Coordinates of C-alpha atoms and ligand atoms in Angstrom, one line a residue:
M1 CA 4.7 -38.3 -58.5
Q2 CA 1.9 -39.3 -55.8
F3 CA 1.1 -41.4 -53.0
P4 CA -0.2 -44.8 -53.5
D5 CA 1.6 -44.7 -57.1
Y6 CA 4.9 -43.5 -55.1
R7 CA 5.5 -44.9 -51.9
P8 CA 9.1 -43.9 -50.7
R9 CA 9.0 -46.6 -48.1
R10 CA 9.6 -49.4 -50.6
L11 CA 13.2 -48.4 -51.4
R12 CA 13.7 -48.2 -47.3
K13 CA 12.8 -51.7 -46.4
N14 CA 16.0 -53.3 -45.9
E15 CA 19.6 -51.9 -45.4
N16 CA 20.8 -52.9 -49.2
F17 CA 18.1 -50.7 -50.8
R18 CA 19.0 -47.9 -48.9
R19 CA 23.0 -48.5 -49.6
L20 CA 21.4 -48.8 -53.5
I21 CA 20.0 -45.2 -53.0
R22 CA 22.4 -44.2 -50.4
E23 CA 23.3 -40.7 -52.0
T24 CA 26.1 -39.2 -49.3
Q25 CA 29.3 -41.7 -48.7
L26 CA 31.6 -40.6 -46.1
S27 CA 35.0 -41.6 -46.5
I28 CA 38.6 -41.7 -45.1
N29 CA 39.8 -39.4 -48.0
D30 CA 37.6 -36.3 -47.0
F31 CA 39.4 -35.6 -43.8
I32 CA 41.9 -33.6 -42.5
Y33 CA 43.5 -33.9 -38.3
P34 CA 44.0 -30.9 -36.7
L35 CA 46.9 -31.1 -34.1
F36 CA 48.1 -28.8 -30.9
A37 CA 51.8 -29.0 -30.9
V38 CA 54.1 -27.4 -28.0
P39 CA 57.4 -27.4 -26.8
G40 CA 58.9 -30.2 -24.9
K41 CA 59.3 -34.2 -24.8
N42 CA 57.0 -36.5 -24.4
V43 CA 53.9 -34.2 -24.0
K44 CA 50.6 -35.7 -23.7
K45 CA 48.4 -33.6 -22.2
P46 CA 44.3 -33.8 -22.1
I47 CA 42.6 -30.5 -23.2
Q48 CA 40.0 -30.6 -20.3
A49 CA 37.7 -29.2 -22.8
M50 CA 38.0 -31.4 -26.1
P51 CA 38.1 -35.1 -24.3
G52 CA 40.6 -37.2 -26.5
I53 CA 42.5 -34.3 -27.5
F54 CA 45.9 -33.7 -26.6
Q55 CA 48.7 -30.7 -26.9
L56 CA 51.6 -33.3 -27.9
S57 CA 55.0 -32.3 -28.0
T58 CA 57.0 -32.9 -31.8
D59 CA 57.7 -36.5 -31.1
N60 CA 53.8 -37.6 -30.2
I61 CA 53.0 -35.7 -33.1
V62 CA 54.8 -37.5 -35.3
A63 CA 53.8 -40.9 -33.5
E64 CA 50.1 -39.4 -34.3
A65 CA 51.0 -38.8 -37.9
Q66 CA 52.1 -42.0 -38.5
K67 CA 48.6 -43.4 -36.8
A68 CA 46.8 -40.6 -39.0
R69 CA 48.6 -41.8 -42.2
E70 CA 48.1 -45.9 -41.5
L71 CA 44.6 -45.2 -41.1
G72 CA 44.8 -43.6 -44.9
I73 CA 44.2 -40.0 -43.3
P74 CA 45.4 -37.9 -45.9
G75 CA 46.6 -34.6 -44.0
I76 CA 46.8 -33.2 -41.0
L77 CA 46.5 -29.2 -39.9
L78 CA 49.0 -28.2 -37.2
F79 CA 48.6 -25.5 -35.0
G80 CA 51.4 -24.5 -32.4
I81 CA 51.4 -23.2 -28.7
P82 CA 55.1 -21.6 -28.2
S83 CA 56.7 -21.4 -25.4
S84 CA 56.2 -17.5 -24.9
K85 CA 54.5 -15.0 -26.5
D86 CA 55.1 -11.0 -27.2
D87 CA 53.8 -7.9 -29.1
L88 CA 54.8 -8.7 -32.5
A89 CA 53.9 -12.7 -32.6
T90 CA 57.4 -13.3 -33.4
G91 CA 57.2 -17.0 -32.5
A92 CA 54.8 -17.1 -35.6
F93 CA 58.1 -16.9 -38.2
A94 CA 60.7 -17.8 -36.4
K95 CA 63.0 -20.3 -37.9
D96 CA 63.0 -22.5 -35.2
G97 CA 59.5 -21.8 -34.3
I98 CA 57.2 -25.0 -32.6
I99 CA 55.6 -25.2 -35.8
Q100 CA 58.8 -25.2 -37.9
Q101 CA 60.3 -27.6 -35.7
T102 CA 57.7 -29.8 -36.2
V103 CA 57.0 -29.5 -39.9
R104 CA 60.1 -30.4 -40.4
R105 CA 60.5 -33.8 -38.1
V106 CA 57.0 -34.7 -39.6
K107 CA 58.0 -34.6 -43.2
K108 CA 61.0 -36.3 -42.5
E109 CA 59.7 -39.0 -40.5
V110 CA 56.1 -39.2 -42.2
P111 CA 56.4 -38.1 -45.5
D112 CA 54.0 -39.2 -47.6
I113 CA 51.0 -37.4 -45.5
L114 CA 50.1 -34.4 -46.1
V115 CA 51.4 -31.3 -43.3
I116 CA 48.9 -28.0 -43.3
T117 CA 49.6 -25.0 -41.0
D118 CA 47.2 -22.7 -39.9
V119 CA 48.8 -19.2 -40.2
C120 CA 47.4 -17.1 -37.4
L121 CA 48.8 -15.1 -34.9
C122 CA 46.5 -15.3 -32.1
E123 CA 48.6 -18.4 -30.4
Y124 CA 51.6 -16.0 -30.5
T125 CA 50.4 -12.7 -29.4
S126 CA 50.4 -11.9 -25.8
H127 CA 47.3 -10.1 -26.2
G128 CA 45.7 -13.3 -28.1
H129 CA 44.6 -11.4 -31.5
C130 CA 45.5 -12.6 -34.7
G131 CA 47.1 -9.7 -35.7
M132 CA 49.2 -6.4 -34.7
I133 CA 47.4 -3.7 -32.2
E134 CA 48.2 -0.4 -33.1
K135 CA 46.1 2.5 -31.2
G136 CA 44.4 -0.2 -29.5
A137 CA 42.8 -2.5 -32.7
V138 CA 44.1 -5.0 -35.1
D139 CA 45.9 -3.2 -37.6
N140 CA 44.8 -5.1 -40.9
D141 CA 47.7 -4.0 -43.4
M142 CA 50.3 -4.5 -40.9
T143 CA 49.3 -7.9 -40.0
L144 CA 49.4 -9.3 -43.6
E145 CA 53.2 -8.5 -43.5
V146 CA 53.3 -10.3 -40.7
L147 CA 51.2 -13.3 -42.2
A148 CA 53.1 -13.7 -45.6
E149 CA 56.6 -14.2 -43.3
T150 CA 55.0 -16.7 -41.1
A151 CA 53.4 -18.9 -44.4
V152 CA 57.0 -18.6 -46.1
S153 CA 58.6 -19.5 -43.1
H154 CA 56.1 -22.8 -43.1
A155 CA 56.2 -23.2 -46.7
R156 CA 60.6 -23.1 -45.7
A157 CA 59.7 -26.0 -42.9
G158 CA 58.1 -28.2 -45.6
A159 CA 54.6 -27.7 -45.3
D160 CA 52.3 -29.0 -48.4
M161 CA 49.7 -26.2 -48.1
V162 CA 49.0 -23.1 -45.4
A163 CA 45.8 -22.1 -44.2
P164 CA 45.7 -18.3 -43.3
S165 CA 42.7 -18.1 -40.9
A166 CA 43.4 -14.4 -39.3
M167 CA 40.6 -12.8 -41.4
M168 CA 42.6 -9.7 -42.7
D169 CA 41.1 -8.4 -45.5
G170 CA 44.0 -9.0 -48.4
Q171 CA 45.3 -11.8 -46.7
I172 CA 45.4 -14.2 -49.1
A173 CA 47.0 -11.8 -52.1
A174 CA 49.9 -11.3 -49.4
I175 CA 50.3 -14.8 -48.6
R176 CA 50.2 -15.6 -52.0
E177 CA 52.6 -12.8 -53.1
G178 CA 55.1 -13.5 -50.7
L179 CA 55.1 -17.4 -51.2
D180 CA 55.6 -16.7 -55.2
E181 CA 58.6 -14.3 -54.7
Q182 CA 60.4 -17.1 -52.7
N183 CA 59.8 -20.0 -55.4
Y184 CA 56.7 -21.5 -53.5
E185 CA 54.1 -21.3 -56.0
N186 CA 53.4 -24.3 -56.0
I187 CA 52.1 -24.7 -52.3
P188 CA 48.9 -24.4 -52.1
I189 CA 46.6 -22.2 -49.9
M190 CA 43.2 -23.1 -48.3
A191 CA 41.7 -20.1 -47.3
Y192 CA 39.8 -19.6 -44.5
A193 CA 37.3 -17.2 -46.3
A194 CA 34.0 -17.0 -44.5
K195 CA 35.2 -17.2 -40.7
Y196 CA 32.5 -16.8 -38.3
A197 CA 33.2 -15.2 -35.0
S198 CA 31.3 -18.2 -33.5
C199 CA 31.3 -19.3 -29.9
F200 CA 31.9 -22.5 -31.0
Y201 CA 35.6 -22.3 -30.3
G202 CA 35.6 -22.0 -27.1
P203 CA 37.1 -25.3 -26.3
F204 CA 40.2 -24.5 -28.9
R205 CA 41.3 -21.3 -26.8
E206 CA 42.0 -23.7 -24.1
A207 CA 43.4 -26.0 -26.2
A208 CA 45.7 -23.1 -28.2
Q209 CA 45.7 -21.0 -25.6
S210 CA 44.9 -18.3 -27.5
A211 CA 41.4 -16.3 -26.4
P212 CA 42.4 -12.7 -27.1
Q213 CA 43.3 -10.8 -23.0
F214 CA 40.7 -7.6 -24.5
G215 CA 37.7 -7.1 -26.4
D216 CA 36.2 -9.9 -28.8
R217 CA 37.7 -11.2 -32.8
K218 CA 33.7 -9.5 -34.1
D219 CA 35.9 -6.6 -35.8
Y220 CA 37.6 -9.1 -38.2
Q221 CA 35.6 -12.4 -37.8
M222 CA 32.1 -12.4 -39.4
D223 CA 28.5 -12.0 -37.8
P224 CA 27.1 -15.4 -37.4
A225 CA 23.4 -13.4 -38.6
N226 CA 25.3 -12.8 -42.1
G227 CA 24.7 -15.6 -45.0
D228 CA 25.6 -12.7 -48.5
E229 CA 29.2 -11.3 -46.8
A230 CA 30.4 -15.0 -46.9
I231 CA 29.7 -15.2 -50.6
R232 CA 31.2 -11.7 -50.8
E233 CA 34.5 -12.8 -48.5
I234 CA 34.5 -15.9 -50.6
T235 CA 34.8 -14.3 -54.0
L236 CA 37.9 -11.8 -52.1
D237 CA 39.5 -14.7 -51.1
V238 CA 39.2 -16.6 -55.1
S239 CA 40.3 -13.7 -56.5
E240 CA 43.2 -13.1 -54.7
G241 CA 44.1 -16.9 -55.7
A242 CA 43.0 -19.4 -52.7
D243 CA 43.0 -23.1 -54.0
I244 CA 40.7 -24.5 -51.5
I245 CA 38.0 -22.1 -49.7
M246 CA 36.8 -22.9 -46.2
V247 CA 33.6 -22.4 -44.1
K248 CA 33.9 -22.0 -40.7
P249 CA 32.1 -23.3 -38.3
A250 CA 30.1 -26.1 -40.2
L251 CA 27.3 -27.6 -38.3
A252 CA 25.5 -24.1 -37.5
Y253 CA 26.6 -22.6 -40.6
L254 CA 25.7 -25.8 -43.6
D255 CA 23.2 -23.0 -45.3
I256 CA 27.0 -21.4 -46.2
I257 CA 28.7 -24.2 -47.0
C258 CA 25.6 -25.3 -49.4
R259 CA 25.7 -21.9 -51.0
A260 CA 29.6 -21.7 -51.5
K261 CA 29.0 -25.3 -52.9
Q262 CA 26.8 -23.6 -55.5
E263 CA 28.0 -20.4 -56.6
F264 CA 32.1 -20.9 -56.6
D265 CA 33.8 -23.8 -58.9
L266 CA 36.9 -24.5 -55.8
P267 CA 37.9 -27.2 -53.5
L268 CA 35.1 -26.4 -50.3
A269 CA 36.7 -27.6 -46.9
A270 CA 34.1 -27.1 -43.8
Y271 CA 35.9 -27.0 -40.2
N272 CA 34.0 -28.8 -37.6
V273 CA 35.2 -26.8 -34.8
S274 CA 36.3 -27.7 -30.8
G275 CA 32.7 -26.8 -29.5
E276 CA 30.8 -28.9 -32.4
Y277 CA 33.3 -32.2 -31.0
S278 CA 33.0 -31.5 -27.3
M279 CA 28.9 -30.7 -27.5
I280 CA 28.8 -34.8 -29.0
K281 CA 31.5 -35.7 -25.9
A282 CA 29.4 -34.2 -23.3
A283 CA 26.3 -35.3 -24.3
A284 CA 28.0 -38.5 -24.8
Q285 CA 29.5 -38.9 -21.5
M286 CA 25.9 -38.3 -19.9
G287 CA 25.0 -41.3 -21.7
W288 CA 22.0 -38.6 -24.3
L289 CA 23.7 -39.3 -27.3
D290 CA 25.3 -42.6 -29.1
E291 CA 28.3 -40.7 -29.5
E292 CA 29.2 -42.7 -32.6
K293 CA 26.2 -42.2 -34.6
A294 CA 26.1 -38.5 -33.6
M295 CA 29.4 -38.5 -34.9
L296 CA 28.9 -40.3 -38.4
E297 CA 25.5 -37.7 -38.9
S298 CA 27.0 -34.6 -38.3
L299 CA 30.0 -35.4 -40.8
T300 CA 27.8 -36.9 -43.4
A301 CA 25.3 -33.3 -43.1
I302 CA 28.4 -31.7 -43.6
K303 CA 29.1 -33.7 -46.9
R304 CA 25.6 -33.9 -47.7
A305 CA 25.7 -29.7 -47.4
G306 CA 28.3 -30.0 -50.0
A307 CA 31.8 -30.0 -48.2
D308 CA 34.6 -31.9 -50.0
I309 CA 36.9 -31.6 -47.4
I310 CA 36.4 -31.8 -43.8
I311 CA 38.5 -30.8 -41.0
T312 CA 37.4 -32.6 -37.8
Y313 CA 38.5 -33.6 -34.6
W314 CA 36.5 -36.9 -35.5
A315 CA 38.8 -37.8 -38.4
M316 CA 40.8 -41.0 -36.3
Q317 CA 37.4 -42.1 -34.6
A318 CA 35.7 -41.7 -37.6
A319 CA 38.4 -43.2 -39.7
K320 CA 38.5 -46.7 -37.4
V321 CA 34.6 -46.6 -37.9
L322 CA 34.6 -46.0 -41.4
S323 CA 37.5 -48.8 -42.7
K324 CA 35.5 -51.5 -40.6
Ligands
PBG401 C1 42.8 -19.2 -35.3 C2 41.8 -20.0 -35.2 C3 40.6 -20.5 -34.4 C4 39.8 -21.9 -35.2 C5 40.9 -22.5 -35.8 N1 42.0 -20.9 -36.2 C6 40.3 -19.8 -33.2 C7 39.8 -18.9 -33.4 O1 39.7 -17.7 -34.7 O2 39.5 -18.2 -32.4 C8 39.1 -22.3 -33.9 C9 39.3 -24.0 -34.4 C10 38.2 -24.8 -33.5 O3 37.5 -24.5 -32.7 O4 38.2 -26.0 -33.4 N2 42.5 -17.9 -35.5

């Protein structure tokens, strides 16, 4: 096809033509809404670096889950900030831990929204790393047991799906085995399969109070320079039994999303992380970007790249726009 026989502008002439040939349709069905649970009652504490996002006590998580359900959002992803942290991350798998309590309440009061739990230890360790420290470094295999125990405790509290994000080798197999042993063979795993050591998690670490107290996460999270390695990481998680695979962050890694969609036959999630959200919020507050348009354009781009599921702090705002 060549100009002048082909004139692409013919089908861009008005909105009805554009609707007919639109390839990507963003939908409320695509969204998972992350929430931060803190101890207490009636707590709604703004997160400075994430305008519009709050740390919420369980009662307020229930209320927010209710609103999400009314808007048609299929699921929420819960992060817990415990009242105290220790070296062994005991708050992560405590029967009455912040996540376990919150999951029980939400499942009781808003049964028909999916409650997904982030399975990691950084919010629960005093040192802020995602695993057990042995000789000054995160010990992989010791951490696996704790992750499996944490995932089982979430399932016992009623979680519909667990989402391991610690980037330990073998974590999906360890968690699958732990769940199956306790007869939770029907609880799926959404694996943070290709998770990068990204500066775009900065605002989240304020929200979850989970910044590492020494060093960084580069010896377990991936180098942003690598693409082939993401394929190897995802291959491992698929072989270990992941039900959904995830690429994280999303916007700076659209090429990885695109490759993952082509190479793997499993539902693909992308995590539109805190920094990606806050950048747009900040620019909009300065009057430099149209917030709603920037939100919709980035979510559409993530979907066009190949994501079936988008985990995003925009979930409520986007759902409101899409339901108009
Ligand atoms: C926990 C975890 C992190 C995020 C999700 N799960 C932080 C990190 O790895 O440091 C980041 C999410 C976001 O930035 O929105 N390991």
